[in-house]
Short mmCIF file of C-alpha atoms in Angstrom, two decimals:
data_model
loop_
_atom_site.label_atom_id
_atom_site.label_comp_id
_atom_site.label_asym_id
_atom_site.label_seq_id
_atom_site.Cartn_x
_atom_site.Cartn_y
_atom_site.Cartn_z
CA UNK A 37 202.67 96.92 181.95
CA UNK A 38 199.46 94.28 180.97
CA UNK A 39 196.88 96.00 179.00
CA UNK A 40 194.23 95.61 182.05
CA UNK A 41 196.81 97.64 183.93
CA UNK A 42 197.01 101.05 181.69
CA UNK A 43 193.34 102.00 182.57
CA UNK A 44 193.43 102.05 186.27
CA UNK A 45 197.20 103.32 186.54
CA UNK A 46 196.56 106.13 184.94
CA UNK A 47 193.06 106.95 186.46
CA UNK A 48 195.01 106.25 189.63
CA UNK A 49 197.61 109.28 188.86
CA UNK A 50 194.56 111.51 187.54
CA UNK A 51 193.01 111.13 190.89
CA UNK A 52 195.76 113.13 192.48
CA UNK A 53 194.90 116.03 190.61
CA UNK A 54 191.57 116.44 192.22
CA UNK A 55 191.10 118.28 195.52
CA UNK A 56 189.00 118.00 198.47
CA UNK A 57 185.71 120.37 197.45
CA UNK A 58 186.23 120.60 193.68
CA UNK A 59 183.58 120.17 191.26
CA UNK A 60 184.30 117.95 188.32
CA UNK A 61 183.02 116.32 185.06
CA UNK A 62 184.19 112.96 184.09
CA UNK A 63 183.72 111.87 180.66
CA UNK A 64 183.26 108.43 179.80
CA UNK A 65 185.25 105.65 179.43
CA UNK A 66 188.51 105.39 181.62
CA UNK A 67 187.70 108.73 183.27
CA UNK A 68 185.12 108.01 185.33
CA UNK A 69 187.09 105.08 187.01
CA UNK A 70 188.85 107.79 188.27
CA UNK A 71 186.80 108.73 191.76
CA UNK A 72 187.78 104.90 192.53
CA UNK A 73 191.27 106.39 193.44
CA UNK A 74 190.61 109.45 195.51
CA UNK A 75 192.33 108.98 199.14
CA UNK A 76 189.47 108.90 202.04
CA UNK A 77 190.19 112.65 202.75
CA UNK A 78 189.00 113.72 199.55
CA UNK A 79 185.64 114.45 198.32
CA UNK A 80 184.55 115.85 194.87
CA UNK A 81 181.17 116.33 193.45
CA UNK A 82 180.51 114.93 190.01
CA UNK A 83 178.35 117.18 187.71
CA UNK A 84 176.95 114.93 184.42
CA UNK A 85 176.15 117.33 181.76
CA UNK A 86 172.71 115.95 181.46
CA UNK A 87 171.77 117.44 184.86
CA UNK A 88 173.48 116.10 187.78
CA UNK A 89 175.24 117.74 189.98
CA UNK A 90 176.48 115.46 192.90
CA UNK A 91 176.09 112.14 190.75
CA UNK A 92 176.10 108.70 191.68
CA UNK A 93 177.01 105.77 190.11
CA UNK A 94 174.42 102.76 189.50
CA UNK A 95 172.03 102.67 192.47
CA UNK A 96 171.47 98.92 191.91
CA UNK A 97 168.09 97.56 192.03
CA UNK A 98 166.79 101.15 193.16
CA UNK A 99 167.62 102.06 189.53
CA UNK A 100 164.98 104.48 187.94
CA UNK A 101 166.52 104.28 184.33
CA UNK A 102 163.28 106.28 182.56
CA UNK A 103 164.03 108.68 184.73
CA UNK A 104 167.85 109.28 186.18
CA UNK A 105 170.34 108.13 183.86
CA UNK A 106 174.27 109.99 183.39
CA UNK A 107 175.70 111.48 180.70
CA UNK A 108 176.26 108.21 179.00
CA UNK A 109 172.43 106.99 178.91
CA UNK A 110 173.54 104.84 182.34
CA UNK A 111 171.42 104.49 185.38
CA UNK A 112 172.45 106.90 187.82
CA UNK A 113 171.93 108.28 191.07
CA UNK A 114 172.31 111.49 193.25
CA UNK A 115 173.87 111.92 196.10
CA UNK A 116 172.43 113.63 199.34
CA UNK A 117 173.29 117.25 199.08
CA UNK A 118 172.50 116.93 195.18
CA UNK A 119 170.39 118.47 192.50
CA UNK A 120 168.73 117.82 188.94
CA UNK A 121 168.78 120.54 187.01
CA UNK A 122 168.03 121.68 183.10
CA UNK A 123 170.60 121.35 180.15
CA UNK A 124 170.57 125.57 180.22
CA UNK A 125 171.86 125.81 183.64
CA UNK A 126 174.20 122.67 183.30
CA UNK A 127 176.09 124.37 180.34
CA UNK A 128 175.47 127.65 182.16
CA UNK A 129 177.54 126.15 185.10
CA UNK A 130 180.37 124.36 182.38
CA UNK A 131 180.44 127.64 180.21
CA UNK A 132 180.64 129.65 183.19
CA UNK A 133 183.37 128.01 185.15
CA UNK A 134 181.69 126.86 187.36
CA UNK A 135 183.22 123.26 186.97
CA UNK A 136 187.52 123.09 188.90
CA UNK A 137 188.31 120.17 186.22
CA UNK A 138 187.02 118.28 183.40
CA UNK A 139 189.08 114.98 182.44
CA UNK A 140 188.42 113.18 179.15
CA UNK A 141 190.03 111.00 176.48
CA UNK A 142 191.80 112.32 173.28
CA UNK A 143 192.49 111.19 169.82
CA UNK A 144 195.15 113.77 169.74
CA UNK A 145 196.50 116.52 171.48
CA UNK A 146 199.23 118.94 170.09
CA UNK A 147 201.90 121.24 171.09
CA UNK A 148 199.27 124.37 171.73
CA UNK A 149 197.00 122.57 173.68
CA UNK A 150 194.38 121.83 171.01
CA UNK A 151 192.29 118.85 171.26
CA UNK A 152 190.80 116.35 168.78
CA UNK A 153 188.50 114.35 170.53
CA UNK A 154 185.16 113.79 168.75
CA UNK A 155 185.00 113.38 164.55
CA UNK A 156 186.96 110.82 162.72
CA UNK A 157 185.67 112.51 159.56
CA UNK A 158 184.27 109.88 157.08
CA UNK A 159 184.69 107.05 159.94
CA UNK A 160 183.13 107.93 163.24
CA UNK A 161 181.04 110.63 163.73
CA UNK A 162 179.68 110.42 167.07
CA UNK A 163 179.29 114.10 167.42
CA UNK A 164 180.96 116.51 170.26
CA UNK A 165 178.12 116.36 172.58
CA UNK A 166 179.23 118.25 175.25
CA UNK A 167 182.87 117.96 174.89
CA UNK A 168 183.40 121.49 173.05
CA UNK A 169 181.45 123.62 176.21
CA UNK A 170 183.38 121.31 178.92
CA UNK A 171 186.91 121.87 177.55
CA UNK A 172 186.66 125.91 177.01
CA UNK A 173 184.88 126.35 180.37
CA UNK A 174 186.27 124.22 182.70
CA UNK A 175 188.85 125.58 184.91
CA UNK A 176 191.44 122.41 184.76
CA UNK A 177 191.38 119.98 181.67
CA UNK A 178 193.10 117.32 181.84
CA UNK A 179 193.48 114.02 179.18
CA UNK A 180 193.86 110.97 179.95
CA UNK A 181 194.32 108.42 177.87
CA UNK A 182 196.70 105.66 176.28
CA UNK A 183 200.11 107.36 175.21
CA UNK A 184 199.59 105.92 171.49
CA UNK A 185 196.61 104.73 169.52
CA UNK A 186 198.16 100.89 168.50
CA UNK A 187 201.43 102.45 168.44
CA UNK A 188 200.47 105.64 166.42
CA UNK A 189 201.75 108.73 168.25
CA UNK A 190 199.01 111.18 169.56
CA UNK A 191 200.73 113.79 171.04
CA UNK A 192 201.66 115.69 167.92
CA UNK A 193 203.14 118.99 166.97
CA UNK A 194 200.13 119.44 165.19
CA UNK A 195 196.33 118.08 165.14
CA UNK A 196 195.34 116.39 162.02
CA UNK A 197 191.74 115.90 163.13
CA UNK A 198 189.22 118.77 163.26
CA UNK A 199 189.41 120.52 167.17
CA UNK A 200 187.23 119.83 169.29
CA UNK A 201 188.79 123.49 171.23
CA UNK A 202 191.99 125.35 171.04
CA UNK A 203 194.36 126.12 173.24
CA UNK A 204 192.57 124.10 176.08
CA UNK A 205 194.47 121.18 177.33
CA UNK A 206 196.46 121.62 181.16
CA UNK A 207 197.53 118.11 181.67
CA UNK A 208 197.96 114.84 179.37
CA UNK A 209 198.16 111.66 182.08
CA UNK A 210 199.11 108.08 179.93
CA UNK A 211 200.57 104.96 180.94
CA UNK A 212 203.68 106.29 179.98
CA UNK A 213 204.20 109.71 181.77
CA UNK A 214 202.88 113.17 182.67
CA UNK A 215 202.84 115.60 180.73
CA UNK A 216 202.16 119.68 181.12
CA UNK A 217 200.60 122.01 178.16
CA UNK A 218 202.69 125.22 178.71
CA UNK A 219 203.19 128.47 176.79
CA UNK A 220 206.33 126.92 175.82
CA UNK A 221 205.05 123.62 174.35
CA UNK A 222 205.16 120.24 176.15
CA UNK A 223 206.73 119.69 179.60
CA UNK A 224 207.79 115.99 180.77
CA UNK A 225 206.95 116.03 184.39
CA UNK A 226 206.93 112.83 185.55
CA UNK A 227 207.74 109.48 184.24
CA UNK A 228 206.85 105.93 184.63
CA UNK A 229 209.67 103.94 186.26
CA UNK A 230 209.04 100.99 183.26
CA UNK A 231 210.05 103.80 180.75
CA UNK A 232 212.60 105.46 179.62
CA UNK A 233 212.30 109.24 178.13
CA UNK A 234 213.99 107.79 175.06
CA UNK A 235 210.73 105.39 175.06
CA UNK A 236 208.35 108.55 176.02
CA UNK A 237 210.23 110.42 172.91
CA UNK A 238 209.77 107.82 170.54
CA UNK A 239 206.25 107.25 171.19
CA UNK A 240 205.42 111.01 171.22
CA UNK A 241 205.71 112.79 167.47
CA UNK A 242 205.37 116.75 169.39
CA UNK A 243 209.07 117.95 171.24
CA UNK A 244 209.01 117.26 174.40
CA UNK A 245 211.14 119.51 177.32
CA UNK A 246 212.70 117.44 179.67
CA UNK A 247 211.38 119.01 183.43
CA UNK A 248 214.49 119.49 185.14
CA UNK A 249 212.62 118.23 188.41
CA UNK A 250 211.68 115.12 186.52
CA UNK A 251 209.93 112.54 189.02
CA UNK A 252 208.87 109.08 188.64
CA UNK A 253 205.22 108.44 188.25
CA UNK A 254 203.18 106.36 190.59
CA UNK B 23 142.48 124.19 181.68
CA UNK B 24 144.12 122.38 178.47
CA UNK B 25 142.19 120.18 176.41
CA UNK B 26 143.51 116.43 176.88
CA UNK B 27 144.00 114.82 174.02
CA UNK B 28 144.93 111.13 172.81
CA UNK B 29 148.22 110.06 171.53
CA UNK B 30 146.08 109.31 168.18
CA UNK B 31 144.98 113.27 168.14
CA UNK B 32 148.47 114.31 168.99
CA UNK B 33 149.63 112.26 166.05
CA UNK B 34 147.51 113.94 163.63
CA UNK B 35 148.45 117.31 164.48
CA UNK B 36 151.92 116.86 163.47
CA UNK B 37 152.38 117.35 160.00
CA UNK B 38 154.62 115.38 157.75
CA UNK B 39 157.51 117.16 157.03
CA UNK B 40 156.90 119.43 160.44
CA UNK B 41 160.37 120.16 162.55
CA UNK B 42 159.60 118.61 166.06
CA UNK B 43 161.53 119.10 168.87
CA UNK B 44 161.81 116.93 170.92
CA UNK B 45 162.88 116.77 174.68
CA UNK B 46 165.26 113.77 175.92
CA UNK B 47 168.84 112.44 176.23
CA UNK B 48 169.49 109.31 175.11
CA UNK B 49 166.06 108.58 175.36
CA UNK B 50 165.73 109.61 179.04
CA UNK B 51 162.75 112.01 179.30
CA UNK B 52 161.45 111.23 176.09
CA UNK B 53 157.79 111.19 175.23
CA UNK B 54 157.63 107.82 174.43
CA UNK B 55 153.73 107.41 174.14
CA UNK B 56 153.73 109.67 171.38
CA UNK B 57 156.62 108.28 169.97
CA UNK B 58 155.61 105.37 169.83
CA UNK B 59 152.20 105.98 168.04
CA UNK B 60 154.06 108.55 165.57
CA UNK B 61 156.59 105.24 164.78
CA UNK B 62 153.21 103.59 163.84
CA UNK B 63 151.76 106.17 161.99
CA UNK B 64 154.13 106.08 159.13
CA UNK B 65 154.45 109.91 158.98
CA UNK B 66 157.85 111.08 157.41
CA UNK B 67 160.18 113.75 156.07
CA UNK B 68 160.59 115.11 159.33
CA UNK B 69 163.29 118.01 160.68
CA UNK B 70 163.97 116.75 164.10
CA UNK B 71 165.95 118.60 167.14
CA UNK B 72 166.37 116.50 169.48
CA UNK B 73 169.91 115.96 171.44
CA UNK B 74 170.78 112.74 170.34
CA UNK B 75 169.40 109.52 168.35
CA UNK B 76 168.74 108.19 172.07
CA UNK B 77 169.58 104.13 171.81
CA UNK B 78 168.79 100.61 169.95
CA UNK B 79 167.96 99.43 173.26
CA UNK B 80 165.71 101.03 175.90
CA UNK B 81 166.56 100.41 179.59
CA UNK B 82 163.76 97.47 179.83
CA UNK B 83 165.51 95.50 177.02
CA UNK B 84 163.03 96.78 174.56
CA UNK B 85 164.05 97.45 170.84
CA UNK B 86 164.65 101.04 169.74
CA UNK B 87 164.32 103.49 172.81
CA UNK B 88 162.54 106.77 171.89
CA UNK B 89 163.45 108.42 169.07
CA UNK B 90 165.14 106.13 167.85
CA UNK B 91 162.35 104.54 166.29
CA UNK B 92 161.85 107.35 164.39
CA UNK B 93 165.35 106.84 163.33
CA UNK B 94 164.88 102.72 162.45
CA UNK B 95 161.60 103.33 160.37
CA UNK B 96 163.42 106.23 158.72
CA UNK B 97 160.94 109.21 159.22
CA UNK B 98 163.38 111.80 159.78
CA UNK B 99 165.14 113.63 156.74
CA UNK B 100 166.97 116.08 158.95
CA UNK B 101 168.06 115.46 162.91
CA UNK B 102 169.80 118.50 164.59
CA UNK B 103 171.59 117.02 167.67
CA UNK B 104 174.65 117.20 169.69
CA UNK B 105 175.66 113.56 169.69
CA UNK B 106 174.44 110.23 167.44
CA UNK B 107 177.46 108.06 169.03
CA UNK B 108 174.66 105.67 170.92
CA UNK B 109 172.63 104.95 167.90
CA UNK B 110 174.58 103.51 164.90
CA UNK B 111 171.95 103.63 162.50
CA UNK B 112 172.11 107.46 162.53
CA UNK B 113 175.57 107.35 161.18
CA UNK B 114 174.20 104.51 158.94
CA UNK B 115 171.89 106.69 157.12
CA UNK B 116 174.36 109.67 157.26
CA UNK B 117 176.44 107.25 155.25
CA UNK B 118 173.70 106.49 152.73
CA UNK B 119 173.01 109.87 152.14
CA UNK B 120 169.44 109.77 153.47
CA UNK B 121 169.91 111.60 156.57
CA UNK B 122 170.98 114.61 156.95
CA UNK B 123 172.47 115.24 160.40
CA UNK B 124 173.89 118.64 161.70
CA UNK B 125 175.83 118.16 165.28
CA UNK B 126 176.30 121.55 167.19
CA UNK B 127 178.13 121.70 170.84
CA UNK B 128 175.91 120.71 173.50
CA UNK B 129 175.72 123.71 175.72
CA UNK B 130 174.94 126.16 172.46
CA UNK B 131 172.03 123.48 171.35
CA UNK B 132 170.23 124.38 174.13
CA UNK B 133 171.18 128.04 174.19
CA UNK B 134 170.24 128.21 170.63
CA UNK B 135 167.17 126.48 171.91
CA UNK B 136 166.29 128.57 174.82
CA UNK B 137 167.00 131.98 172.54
CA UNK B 138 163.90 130.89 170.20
CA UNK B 139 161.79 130.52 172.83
CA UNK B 140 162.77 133.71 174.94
CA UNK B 141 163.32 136.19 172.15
CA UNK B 142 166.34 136.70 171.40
CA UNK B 143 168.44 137.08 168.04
CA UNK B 144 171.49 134.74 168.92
CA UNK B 145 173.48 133.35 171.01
CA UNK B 146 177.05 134.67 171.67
CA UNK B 147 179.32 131.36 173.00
CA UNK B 148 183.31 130.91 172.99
CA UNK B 149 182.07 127.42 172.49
CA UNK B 150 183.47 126.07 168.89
CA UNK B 151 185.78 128.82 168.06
CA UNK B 152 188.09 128.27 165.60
CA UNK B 153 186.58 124.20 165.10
CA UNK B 154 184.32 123.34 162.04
CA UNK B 155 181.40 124.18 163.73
CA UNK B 156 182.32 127.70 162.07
CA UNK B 157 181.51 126.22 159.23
CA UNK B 158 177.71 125.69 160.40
CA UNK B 159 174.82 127.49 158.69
CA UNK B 160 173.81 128.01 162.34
CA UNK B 161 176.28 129.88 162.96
CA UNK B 162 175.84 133.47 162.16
CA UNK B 163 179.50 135.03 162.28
CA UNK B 164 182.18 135.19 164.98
CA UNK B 165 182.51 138.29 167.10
CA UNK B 166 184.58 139.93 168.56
CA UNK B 167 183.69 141.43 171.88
CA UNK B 168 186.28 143.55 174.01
CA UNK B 169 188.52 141.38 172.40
CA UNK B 170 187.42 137.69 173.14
CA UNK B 171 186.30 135.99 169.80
CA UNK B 172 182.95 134.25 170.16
CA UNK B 173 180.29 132.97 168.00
CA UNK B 174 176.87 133.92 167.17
CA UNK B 175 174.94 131.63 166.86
CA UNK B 176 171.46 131.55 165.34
CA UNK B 177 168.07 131.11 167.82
CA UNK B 178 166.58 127.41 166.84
CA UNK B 179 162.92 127.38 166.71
CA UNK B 180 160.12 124.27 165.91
CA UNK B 181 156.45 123.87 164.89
CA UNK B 182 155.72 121.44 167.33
CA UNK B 183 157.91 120.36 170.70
CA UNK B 184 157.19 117.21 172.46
CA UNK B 185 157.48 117.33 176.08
CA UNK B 186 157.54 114.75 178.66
CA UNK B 187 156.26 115.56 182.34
CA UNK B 188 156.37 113.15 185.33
CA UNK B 189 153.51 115.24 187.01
CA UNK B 190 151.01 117.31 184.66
CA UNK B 191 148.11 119.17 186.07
CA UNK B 192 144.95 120.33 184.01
CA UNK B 193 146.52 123.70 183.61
CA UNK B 194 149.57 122.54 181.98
CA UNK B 195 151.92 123.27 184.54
CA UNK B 196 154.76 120.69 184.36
CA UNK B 197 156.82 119.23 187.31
CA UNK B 198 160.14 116.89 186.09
CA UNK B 199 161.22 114.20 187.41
CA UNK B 200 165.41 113.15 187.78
CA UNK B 201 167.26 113.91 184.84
CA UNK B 202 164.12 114.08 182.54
CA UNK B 203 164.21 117.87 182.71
CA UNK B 204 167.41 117.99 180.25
CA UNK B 205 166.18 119.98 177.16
CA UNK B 206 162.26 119.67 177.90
CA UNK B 207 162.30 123.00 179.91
CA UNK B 208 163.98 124.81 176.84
CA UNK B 209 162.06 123.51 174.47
CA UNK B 210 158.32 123.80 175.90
CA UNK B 211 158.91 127.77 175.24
CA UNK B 212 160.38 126.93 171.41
CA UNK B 213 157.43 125.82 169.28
CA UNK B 214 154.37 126.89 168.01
CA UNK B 215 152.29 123.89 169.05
CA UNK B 216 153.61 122.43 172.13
CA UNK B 217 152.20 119.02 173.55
CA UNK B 218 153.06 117.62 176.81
CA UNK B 219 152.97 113.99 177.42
CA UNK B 220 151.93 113.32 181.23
CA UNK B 221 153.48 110.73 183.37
CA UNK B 222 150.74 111.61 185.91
CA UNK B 223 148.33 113.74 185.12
CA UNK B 224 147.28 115.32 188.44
CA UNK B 225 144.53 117.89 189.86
CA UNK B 226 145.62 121.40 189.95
CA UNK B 227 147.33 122.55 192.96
CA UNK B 228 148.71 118.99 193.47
CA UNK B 229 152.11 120.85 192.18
CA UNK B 230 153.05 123.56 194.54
CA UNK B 231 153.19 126.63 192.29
CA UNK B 232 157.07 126.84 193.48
CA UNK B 233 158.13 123.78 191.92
CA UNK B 234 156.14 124.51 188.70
CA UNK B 235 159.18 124.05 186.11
CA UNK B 236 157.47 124.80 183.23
CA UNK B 237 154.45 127.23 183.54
CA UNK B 238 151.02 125.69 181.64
CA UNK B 239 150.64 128.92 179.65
CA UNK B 240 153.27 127.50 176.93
CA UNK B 241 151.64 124.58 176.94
CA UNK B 242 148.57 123.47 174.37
CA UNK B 243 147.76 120.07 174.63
CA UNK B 244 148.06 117.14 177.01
CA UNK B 245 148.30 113.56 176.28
CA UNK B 246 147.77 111.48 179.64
CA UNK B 247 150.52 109.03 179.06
CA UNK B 248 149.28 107.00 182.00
CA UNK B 249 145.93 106.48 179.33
CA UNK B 250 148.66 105.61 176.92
CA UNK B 251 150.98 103.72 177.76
#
């Protein structure tokens, strides 16, 4: 697979996760190219944390950037059938779960579903924003991201990094395969046809249990 | 009816060393008249909670959006704030040991936020269980309640909030536009001297009293940012 291929195939298999009617927060990054791959018959409305619900991407040269921008500092838009509202009742709505899925990168995930995904301590420092409120009150997370960092496993037995949440994670989606959080510890569900599980194994440091109803990825 | 004021007077009511809050993410729906004049003024030493260290560049091309010339001309000792990812030069005088920066998950900032303003001892959140954030001095101790672990987290309070409104009548009453709402709403309620810096400042009644976000009676001061700017 070309590097300029990982981003959209996986964004492509995290689309099929969403349903027609749910509400969800993209964070940025590979995530939001996400709503690219939703099939015609499916509809979600996009909440940014700093007080959109129904969000829209850059409205061109209608752009109001002092005054509607997303969760990254971007222009953005709303959609008809929309609101702006205050931080309070966005993290009222994210805390109170209110949100059907969140999906967001990772520096690493482990075996019980905790996430690291906002302090290299010492390095980068960018701060959790609202990463910590989305991942403990949404009802679905799900990571997506590149299977390794430069070849460094991050799907571990064990975070090193501090947690952004416990216990949290439903879904890891990577270039490489799918994988479920479960009581029991990591479930292979589906693999990419380019890979092998001996591959998935030797890029992933955490045990991984082999689904029995193992399907390719696409 | 509020006395309107001048960015200048606004300016001199803010102490050095004051904690300012100060509405705004990444720059959107701050008051950048003020900001701009309190940049100028040289005034340091400053506890600020604000979200974020907004941006290097504003969405005109300018240099330093917001607060984040506070940031460049290194006025601020202490910034409270959920994320500094956009502005580099926080983490640049984190490194240096000049500023100090304590980052606290977004959804109990403005809880912590909205409990100084309304009242209330704390703020009880799942949110940063069992993370470092334990570790904050905001954070009071973790509960248990019926058996779900949560933390308590301390109310945050200021002695001066800036707020930006799009539309401002004479009575202080506040209308937001877009996303410019964010934390201004929580923090209008949070400080002891709260100035609002007016978009458009507009005859009373012009604002129907059912879209009146922020009620004028928290409000002391206006700046007419259309004068300003």
């Amino acid at each position: 697979m070309n590097r300029e291929e990982i981003k959209p195939f996986i964004a492509k298999r995290v689309a099929k996760e969403l349903h027609d009617g749910d509400v969800v927060n993209l964070g940025i990054g590979l995530p939001t190219m996400v709503p690219a791959f939703l099939p015609e018959n499916v509809h979600v409305t996009l909440h940014a944390e700093n007080g959109i619900i129904h969000a829209g991407g850059h409205p061109g040269e209608e752009a109001e950037p002092a005054y509607v921008v997303d969760a990254g500092g971007k222009p953005a838009s709303v959609q008809t059938g929309g609101a702006f509202i205050d931080s309070s009742v966005s993290f009222s709505l994210i805390r109170g779960g209110h949100i059907d899925c969140t999906v967001l990168g990772a520096l690493e995930v482990d075996e019980k579903g905790n996430l690291s995904n906002w302090i290299i301590p010492g390095k980068i420092v960018p701060g959790m924003g609202g990463a910590m409120d989305l991942v403990i009150g949404a009802k679905k997370v799900i990571v997506a991201m590149e299977h390794t960092a430069k070849g460094r496993p991050k799907i571990l037995k064990q975070c090193t990094l501090p947690y952004t949440a416990v216990n949290c994670v439903d879904l890891i989606v990577t270039e490489m395969c799918v994988i479920r959080v479960t009581d029991g510890g990591f479930v292979l569900e589906e693999i990419n046809p380019e890979f092998t599980v001996a591959d998935v194994e030797a890029a992933t440091e955490a045990e991984l249990t082999v689904s029995p109803n193992l399907k390719p990825m696409a | 009816m509020k006395r309107v004021i001048t960015v200048q007077d606004a300016v001199a009511m803010i102490p050095e060393g004051a904690t300012i809050m100060i509405g705004g993410f990444m720059g959107c729906g701050n008051t950048h008249g003020i900001l701009d004049a309190l940049a100028r003024s040289g005034k340091r030493g400053f506890t600020v909670i604000c979200n974020d260290g907004a941006m290097l560049q504003g969405p005109d091309g300018s240099e330093c959006y917001g607060v984040a010339k506070l940031i460049r001309n290194r006025q601020i000792k202490r910034l409270i704030a959920t994320h500094v990812g956009l502005n580099p030069e926080v983490a640049q005088q984190m490194n240096e040991g000049t500023l100090q920066v304590d980052l606290l998950p977004q959804g109990s900032f403005v809880e912590m936020i909205r409990a100084g303003g309304a009242g209330l001892g704390g703020v009880l959140t799942p949110t940063g269980f069992s993370t470092i954030v334990e570790d904050s001095e905001f954070v009071h101790s973790v509960v248990d309640v019926d058996g779900k672990s949560y933390l308590l987290m301390r109310p945050l309070h200021a002695d001066v909030a800036l707020i930006s409104g799009y539309e401002v009548d004479h009575y202080g009453n506040i209308w937001y536009k877009g996303t410019t709402r964010n934390f201004n709403q929580v923090m209008a309620m949070a400080a002891d001297l709260v100035i609002v810096e007016a978009d458009n400042l507009v005859e009373a009644g012009t604002i129907k009293p059912e879209n009146v976000m922020t009620p004028g009676i928290v409000v002391d001061f206006i700046v007419d940012g259309g004068e300003a700017l």
